[in-house]
Amino acid sequence: MHNKTIKELSALLHAKQISSTELTRHYLSRIEASGHNAFLHIDPELSLAQAAAADVRLAEGTAGPLTGVPIAHKDIFVTRGWRTTAGSKMLANYVSPFDATVVERFNNAGMVTLGKVNLDEFAMGSSNENSAFSPVKNPWDGNAVPGGSSGGSAAAIAARLAPAATATDTGGSIRQPAAFCGVTGIKPTYGRVSRFGMIAFASSLDQGGPIAQTAEDCALLLNDMVGHDVRDSTSLTPEQGNLHEDFTRELNQPLTGLRIGVPSEYFGEGLASDVEQAVRAALEQFVKLGATLVDISLPKTSLSIPTYYIIAPAEASSNLSRFDGVRYGHRASEYKDLQDMYKKTRAEGFGREVQRRIMVGTYVLCHGYYDAYYVQAQKIRRLIADDFQAALLEKCDVIMGPVAPTVAWDLGDKTNDPVANYLADIYTLSTSLAGLPGMSIPCGFGSGEKNAKRPVGLQIIGNYFAEAKLLNIAHQYQQVTDWHQRAPEGV
Ligand code: GLN
């Protein structure tokens, strides 16, 4: 049952071959028996109440395609009645009085919330080891990281603890954990999915999206996720192109004549040979499907790391100023005066990586350094976006390459070296800085004794609003390969 896709589960629910209540119980018992630390909280009573409501809709004939299908929410989307921690001690006991727009939309669609899943604290990280509630274990190999920051979302899908999960991507956090866990994820064009109720990390980059087993499932989820929201000031309007589309409409288009840009910068020094092999094999598969490969260059790729690690911390330092012990979450129990209360509260509530980002962000924004760092970074951000436009308007329809330079690394391997973590983001950051949609689909495994069980992801990047195209490309690949159907041993 748990190996079924959303599409298949939806068919079974509509045919009354299974009830949402049975399905929900099945996943809840899997979650309770699992040892991956993917889920931070479950609440069977709340889940089963939603499942019962979904069963009524299914019986009445008012159900939509997602009604009764269970979903796990990244614990950065606020949920009424459930704790929302953002992976931080700061919010360890926080219960939001309202639902994030994304959660509200899935609730209205009749989906059943299975629980809240683990993440790096405030979504800052690439390995899930920055979670205040212990890291998630990669279901493929308990010694490996699941990727981050949406490690809980990706691991939940890989371990078949949920058929669907929400996630967020600021610099790669949907694509990289999807790659490390061998599942499918898509980060939409910036501004298509509402950020309302998605706890802010870097507001000009943060974007929600789905993780599931297949591209087709991601399309079904995006149908309900995307759309203008007046409560988010950066949400794109229909006039700006954020239309309600059916993301499944192009899934079956043939790929004949598709021009795939292959950036030389994504295959250079630093790319592990086993990852390169799997990605190149996937590219060959696309040639068999009728596509042509075009060599392209994205010359500013190497600048994406310094640019991102100025802009993201700058925005984070501002966004996180609200956690002051007065308005939300944790407050130090003993303090001398107001200043002392702020200091102790923030020193106790935030983990080391979050503190590091606040320090960096405050530094690059301060008078005297603002022009030298922040303004420069904004200018380079534009140049990075221009690189993509030069390629996507003149040379190719989409761009493909690896998601990350290596397969998942060992837990503990990079915990004392923040820069090593940052370097692993090299292939995902530029897409985020440019605001483009990007996808990760499973395309093989590493090689050698250790890596042979660790998945490799193929990244597919398109121009603004090209989500339906990306999903079409991914779906066609998944019709002729079975990487997305593989599950870790024992699942
Ligand atoms: N790894 C990146 C970071 O640490 C991206 C995280 C994300 O996309 N949320 O900031």
XYZ file of C-alpha atoms and ligand atoms in Angstrom:
501
model
C 0.000 0.000 0.000
C 2.684 2.502 1.055
C 4.607 2.037 -2.189
C 1.686 3.447 -4.122
C 1.773 6.928 -5.615
C -0.711 9.675 -4.853
C -2.295 9.046 -8.224
C -2.815 5.367 -7.378
C -4.016 6.045 -3.835
C -6.485 8.617 -5.122
C -7.912 6.044 -7.540
C -8.304 3.488 -4.735
C -9.994 6.056 -2.489
C -12.417 7.112 -5.209
C -13.176 3.474 -6.064
C -13.914 2.897 -2.329
C -11.347 0.102 -2.254
C -9.776 1.747 0.757
C -10.903 4.486 3.112
C -8.863 7.517 4.100
C -9.154 6.365 7.698
C -7.538 3.007 6.867
C -4.856 4.696 4.825
C -4.110 7.215 7.554
C -3.880 4.494 10.210
C -1.515 2.566 7.973
C 0.892 5.485 7.586
C 0.638 6.453 11.267
C 1.623 2.941 12.322
C 4.579 3.067 9.914
C 5.661 6.392 11.356
C 5.420 5.098 14.919
C 7.553 2.070 14.033
C 10.192 4.007 12.101
C 13.545 5.088 13.458
C 14.563 7.846 11.059
C 13.556 10.812 13.219
C 11.788 12.230 10.175
C 8.664 13.205 12.128
C 8.858 15.720 14.964
C 5.215 15.417 15.983
C 2.228 13.331 15.116
C -1.270 13.640 16.546
C -3.363 10.634 15.499
C -6.562 12.196 16.818
C -6.232 15.252 14.586
C -5.187 13.161 11.578
C -8.029 10.701 11.975
C -10.595 13.489 12.319
C -9.423 14.852 8.954
C -9.514 11.347 7.493
C -13.102 10.845 8.687
C -14.094 14.157 7.081
C -12.395 13.074 3.858
C -14.293 9.773 3.918
C -17.557 11.711 4.141
C -16.574 13.766 1.084
C -15.595 10.601 -0.775
C -18.951 9.014 0.077
C -20.892 12.145 -0.903
C -19.091 12.508 -4.201
C -17.632 15.945 -3.353
C -14.033 14.735 -3.216
C -11.229 16.112 -5.380
C -8.116 14.249 -6.571
C -6.246 14.819 -3.287
C -9.124 14.201 -0.873
C -8.222 11.603 1.724
C -4.561 11.419 0.693
C -2.172 11.838 3.651
C 0.572 14.484 3.632
C 3.467 15.420 5.931
C 4.182 19.118 6.458
C 7.666 20.511 6.879
C 7.685 21.979 10.373
C 8.229 25.467 8.991
C 4.640 25.772 7.745
C 2.506 26.928 10.648
C -0.437 24.699 11.503
C -3.350 25.532 13.757
C -3.643 22.999 16.550
C -0.212 21.496 15.920
C 3.145 22.628 17.249
C 5.382 24.385 14.718
C 9.017 24.513 15.767
C 10.993 25.416 12.617
C 13.513 22.909 14.029
C 14.445 25.426 16.733
C 14.487 25.429 20.513
C 13.229 28.978 20.148
C 9.838 27.676 19.022
C 9.876 24.324 20.820
C 6.355 24.810 22.205
C 4.908 27.212 19.667
C 1.359 26.615 18.448
C 0.201 28.951 15.701
C -3.310 30.406 15.865
C -3.652 30.071 12.080
C -2.666 27.813 9.158
C -0.099 28.696 6.493
C -1.785 29.276 3.139
C -0.204 26.098 1.766
C -1.591 24.068 4.677
C -4.995 25.727 4.357
C -5.122 24.891 0.645
C -4.271 21.242 1.230
C -6.797 21.091 4.080
C -9.446 22.493 1.775
C -8.483 19.897 -0.830
C -9.272 17.278 1.822
C -5.722 16.071 2.440
C -4.934 14.520 5.808
C -2.054 15.968 7.819
C 0.038 13.050 9.108
C 2.380 15.202 11.156
C 5.174 17.750 11.071
C 8.541 16.768 9.713
C 12.085 17.559 10.761
C 14.318 20.186 9.161
C 17.443 22.209 9.727
C 16.776 25.021 12.199
C 14.891 27.780 10.349
C 15.760 25.872 7.144
C 19.442 26.782 7.414
C 21.533 23.838 6.357
C 22.203 21.073 3.883
C 22.289 18.005 6.091
C 19.523 18.297 8.700
C 22.180 18.271 11.385
C 21.258 21.825 12.375
C 17.898 20.663 13.704
C 17.543 21.313 17.447
C 15.747 17.966 17.619
C 18.512 15.676 16.267
C 19.144 14.945 12.617
C 17.093 12.727 10.344
C 18.744 9.502 9.175
C 18.818 8.834 5.466
C 16.458 5.855 4.888
C 18.889 4.440 2.305
C 21.767 4.349 4.758
C 21.424 5.185 8.440
C 24.966 6.572 8.512
C 24.246 9.131 5.804
C 22.627 12.562 6.067
C 19.247 12.927 4.337
C 20.210 16.340 2.963
C 18.686 19.595 4.067
C 16.960 21.595 4.994
C 13.854 19.559 4.035
C 15.472 16.287 5.169
C 12.392 15.139 7.066
C 10.172 15.678 4.016
C 12.476 13.758 1.663
C 13.159 10.948 4.158
C 9.432 10.564 4.861
C 8.785 9.938 1.150
C 11.804 7.639 0.720
C 10.877 5.534 3.763
C 7.258 5.497 2.549
C 6.034 7.127 5.758
C 3.905 9.487 3.664
C 2.943 9.644 -0.012
C 3.309 13.462 -0.112
C 5.231 16.143 1.727
C 5.562 19.888 1.696
C 9.032 21.412 1.643
C 10.727 24.759 1.135
C 13.718 25.758 -0.935
C 15.783 28.882 -0.271
C 19.017 27.704 -1.869
C 18.356 24.062 -2.660
C 16.389 22.664 0.248
C 13.796 20.862 -1.848
C 16.122 19.649 -4.593
C 19.132 18.499 -2.550
C 17.328 16.353 0.061
C 15.152 14.926 -2.739
C 18.381 13.955 -4.520
C 20.007 12.473 -1.393
C 16.894 10.420 -0.597
C 16.082 9.278 -4.153
C 12.719 11.036 -4.444
C 11.179 13.720 -6.680
C 10.851 17.397 -5.732
C 10.161 20.685 -7.446
C 10.858 24.261 -6.423
C 8.470 26.487 -8.371
C 9.224 29.935 -9.790
C 9.725 32.376 -6.921
C 6.388 33.959 -6.013
C 4.086 31.200 -7.265
C 3.521 29.524 -3.898
C 2.407 31.691 -0.984
C 4.923 32.324 1.778
C 2.169 33.296 4.216
C 2.638 31.186 7.334
C 5.923 29.743 6.054
C 8.330 30.857 8.782
C 10.691 33.254 7.032
C 14.386 32.541 6.479
C 15.390 34.692 3.469
C 12.220 36.195 2.069
C 13.474 37.033 -1.433
C 14.518 33.403 -1.927
C 12.140 31.225 0.143
C 9.761 29.179 -1.947
C 7.505 26.268 -1.020
C 7.072 23.178 -3.150
C 6.185 19.480 -2.986
C 8.227 16.301 -2.578
C 6.712 12.956 -3.641
C 7.666 9.736 -5.422
C 6.950 10.882 -8.952
C 6.734 13.956 -11.173
C 3.080 13.186 -11.791
C 2.407 13.309 -8.038
C 4.281 16.605 -7.773
C 2.066 17.987 -10.558
C -1.071 16.947 -8.657
C 0.220 18.626 -5.502
C 1.252 21.810 -7.323
C -2.280 22.118 -8.697
C -3.426 22.964 -5.187
C -0.258 24.658 -3.947
C 0.245 27.375 -6.550
C -1.757 30.582 -6.693
C -1.867 34.244 -5.784
C -2.301 35.125 -2.106
C -3.131 38.654 -0.993
C -1.553 37.885 2.387
C 1.923 37.534 0.837
C 3.239 40.778 -0.646
C 5.645 38.954 -2.993
C 3.043 36.496 -4.231
C 2.699 36.782 -8.009
C -0.716 37.741 -9.362
C -2.516 36.097 -12.297
C -1.716 39.235 -14.341
C 1.959 38.575 -13.644
C 1.562 35.058 -14.939
C 0.675 33.154 -11.774
C -2.310 31.448 -13.343
C -4.210 28.518 -11.976
C -2.949 25.849 -14.319
C -3.361 22.143 -14.534
C 0.230 21.019 -14.070
C -0.616 17.543 -15.361
C -1.686 18.839 -18.779
C 1.667 18.462 -20.528
C 2.874 15.290 -18.803
C 2.455 13.105 -21.862
C 3.992 15.400 -24.465
C 6.853 13.748 -26.362
C 10.301 15.265 -25.886
C 11.277 15.264 -29.565
C 13.275 18.366 -30.387
C 13.793 19.393 -26.745
C 17.063 21.318 -26.423
C 18.814 20.523 -23.139
C 21.513 22.960 -22.070
C 24.434 21.296 -20.308
C 26.450 23.924 -18.425
C 30.192 23.255 -18.404
C 30.399 24.830 -14.932
C 28.198 22.047 -13.516
C 30.580 19.323 -14.655
C 33.916 20.771 -13.585
C 36.256 20.355 -10.685
C 34.588 19.156 -7.492
C 31.988 16.955 -9.143
C 32.338 13.385 -7.890
C 32.847 10.914 -10.740
C 30.039 8.587 -9.614
C 27.554 11.471 -9.621
C 28.806 12.622 -13.020
C 28.369 9.121 -14.435
C 24.764 8.817 -13.271
C 23.887 12.301 -14.519
C 25.519 11.744 -17.918
C 23.665 8.450 -18.283
C 20.417 10.315 -17.621
C 21.311 12.868 -20.292
C 21.849 10.006 -22.754
C 18.426 8.667 -21.847
C 16.954 12.024 -22.851
C 18.761 11.826 -26.187
C 17.024 8.480 -26.716
C 13.741 10.230 -25.957
C 14.395 12.664 -28.809
C 16.156 15.546 -27.060
C 19.416 17.152 -28.130
C 22.210 18.236 -25.802
C 23.636 21.732 -26.176
C 26.827 22.884 -24.468
C 26.199 26.083 -22.572
C 28.026 28.224 -20.052
C 26.752 29.835 -16.858
C 29.946 31.755 -16.130
C 28.880 33.293 -12.811
C 28.142 29.924 -11.160
C 31.095 30.094 -8.788
C 29.916 33.491 -7.508
C 26.621 32.023 -6.370
C 28.101 30.796 -3.087
C 29.509 34.139 -1.835
C 26.446 35.964 -3.200
C 23.932 33.663 -1.545
C 25.840 33.553 1.729
C 25.619 37.348 1.917
C 22.016 37.843 0.828
C 20.471 34.909 2.713
C 22.110 35.751 6.083
C 21.313 39.460 5.584
C 17.624 38.690 5.175
C 17.725 36.067 7.927
C 19.235 38.512 10.415
C 16.316 40.841 9.799
C 13.625 38.121 9.766
C 14.889 36.501 12.945
C 14.897 39.738 14.924
C 11.262 39.008 15.788
C 12.372 36.157 18.065
C 13.073 38.388 21.026
C 11.507 36.529 23.923
C 8.572 38.928 23.927
C 6.473 38.083 20.915
C 7.188 34.434 20.189
C 8.570 31.327 21.756
C 11.323 30.862 24.264
C 12.258 33.440 26.932
C 15.248 33.108 29.254
C 14.108 32.449 32.810
C 16.607 34.741 34.540
C 17.865 38.127 33.407
C 18.918 41.513 34.792
C 17.195 43.897 32.413
C 15.648 44.065 28.958
C 18.956 43.906 27.042
C 20.053 40.963 29.136
C 16.723 39.227 28.470
C 17.175 39.606 24.695
C 20.749 38.360 24.819
C 20.093 35.327 26.991
C 16.884 34.419 25.173
C 18.558 34.481 21.767
C 21.740 32.772 22.991
C 19.675 29.952 24.477
C 17.020 29.685 21.778
C 19.115 29.747 18.597
C 21.583 27.054 17.563
C 25.112 27.775 16.377
C 24.440 27.928 12.637
C 21.528 30.312 13.111
C 23.658 32.501 15.356
C 26.451 32.442 12.776
C 24.059 33.588 10.032
C 22.649 36.375 12.202
C 26.214 37.591 12.880
C 27.169 37.468 9.188
C 23.912 39.109 8.158
C 24.218 41.912 10.678
C 27.807 42.501 9.592
C 27.093 42.743 5.852
C 24.167 45.083 6.474
C 25.929 47.479 8.819
C 26.748 50.992 7.779
C 30.224 50.992 6.264
C 30.047 47.452 4.868
C 26.629 47.614 3.237
C 27.934 48.860 -0.118
C 30.946 46.576 -0.104
C 28.971 43.382 0.561
C 25.216 43.604 0.342
C 24.949 45.978 -2.620
C 27.664 44.092 -4.519
C 25.880 40.812 -3.859
C 22.633 42.236 -5.218
C 24.433 43.302 -8.405
C 25.970 39.860 -8.870
C 22.582 38.310 -8.235
C 21.336 40.144 -11.322
C 24.306 38.932 -13.377
C 23.604 35.354 -12.312
C 19.991 35.735 -13.456
C 21.233 37.231 -16.753
C 23.428 34.154 -17.349
C 20.335 31.958 -17.238
C 18.384 34.241 -19.551
C 21.198 34.256 -22.108
C 21.091 30.446 -22.144
C 17.334 29.901 -21.880
C 16.312 32.531 -24.419
C 18.920 31.752 -27.046
C 20.385 28.285 -26.705
C 18.171 25.792 -24.927
C 14.700 25.063 -23.547
C 15.837 23.682 -20.202
C 19.110 23.148 -18.350
C 20.230 19.892 -16.758
C 23.016 18.907 -14.424
C 23.707 17.391 -11.034
C 21.844 18.608 -7.938
C 24.858 18.259 -5.674
C 28.549 17.487 -6.268
C 28.434 14.238 -4.256
C 25.963 11.701 -2.940
C 24.852 12.094 0.703
C 27.811 12.345 3.042
C 28.193 10.652 6.427
C 26.413 12.053 9.461
C 28.943 14.116 11.384
C 31.277 14.535 8.420
C 30.838 18.263 7.910
C 29.313 19.377 11.204
C 32.379 21.348 12.280
C 32.976 22.895 8.907
C 30.228 25.297 7.829
C 32.088 26.260 4.644
C 32.210 22.621 3.500
C 28.423 22.576 3.857
C 28.069 25.821 1.902
C 30.242 24.507 -0.954
C 27.900 21.558 -1.434
C 25.188 24.041 -2.533
C 27.083 25.087 -5.665
C 24.612 23.701 -8.234
C 21.391 24.785 -6.550
C 22.035 28.317 -5.314
C 22.060 30.127 -8.682
C 18.580 28.892 -9.584
C 17.280 30.263 -6.295
C 19.079 33.586 -6.709
C 17.527 33.889 -10.181
C 14.073 32.857 -8.901
C 13.789 30.086 -11.499
C 11.950 26.779 -11.095
C 14.104 23.716 -10.529
C 13.468 20.043 -10.074
C 15.286 17.018 -8.766
C 14.531 13.497 -9.953
C 16.284 10.277 -9.000
C 18.662 9.079 -11.740
C 20.853 6.395 -10.176
C 23.196 5.641 -7.328
C 26.782 6.382 -6.400
C 29.467 3.764 -6.839
C 31.872 1.972 -4.555
C 31.063 0.043 -1.430
C 29.763 3.008 0.543
C 28.024 5.045 -2.142
C 26.331 2.251 -4.057
C 23.255 2.609 -1.839
C 23.218 6.415 -1.909
C 20.966 7.991 -4.569
C 21.942 10.579 -7.191
C 19.594 13.335 -8.357
C 19.305 14.957 -11.760
C 18.509 18.665 -11.703
C 16.209 20.157 -14.345
C 16.013 23.960 -14.485
C 13.568 25.910 -16.622
C 12.641 29.496 -17.309
C 10.080 31.368 -15.208
C 6.676 29.613 -15.134
C 8.061 26.519 -16.913
C 6.909 24.140 -14.162
C 4.544 22.212 -16.452
C 7.421 21.708 -18.922
C 9.783 20.472 -16.185
C 7.158 18.055 -14.944
C 6.558 16.814 -18.488
C 10.285 16.164 -18.953
C 10.584 14.414 -15.602
C 7.470 12.333 -16.229
C 8.714 11.159 -19.621
C 11.986 10.084 -18.005
C 10.067 8.249 -15.285
C 8.097 6.366 -17.936
C 11.284 4.717 -19.208
C 13.315 4.384 -15.990
C 12.546 2.943 -12.577
C 14.863 4.876 -10.241
C 11.850 6.636 -8.719
C 10.260 3.283 -7.882
C 13.235 1.984 -5.950
C 12.823 1.967 -2.203
C 15.398 1.393 0.519
C 15.837 -2.188 1.702
C 13.114 -3.371 4.031
C 10.618 -0.677 3.046
N 21.873 24.872 2.203
C 21.386 26.207 2.030
C 21.518 26.962 3.314
O 22.033 26.429 4.233
C 19.982 26.211 1.513
C 18.955 25.981 2.555
C 17.565 26.136 2.034
O 17.311 26.071 0.836
N 16.641 26.373 2.937
O 21.142 28.083 3.424
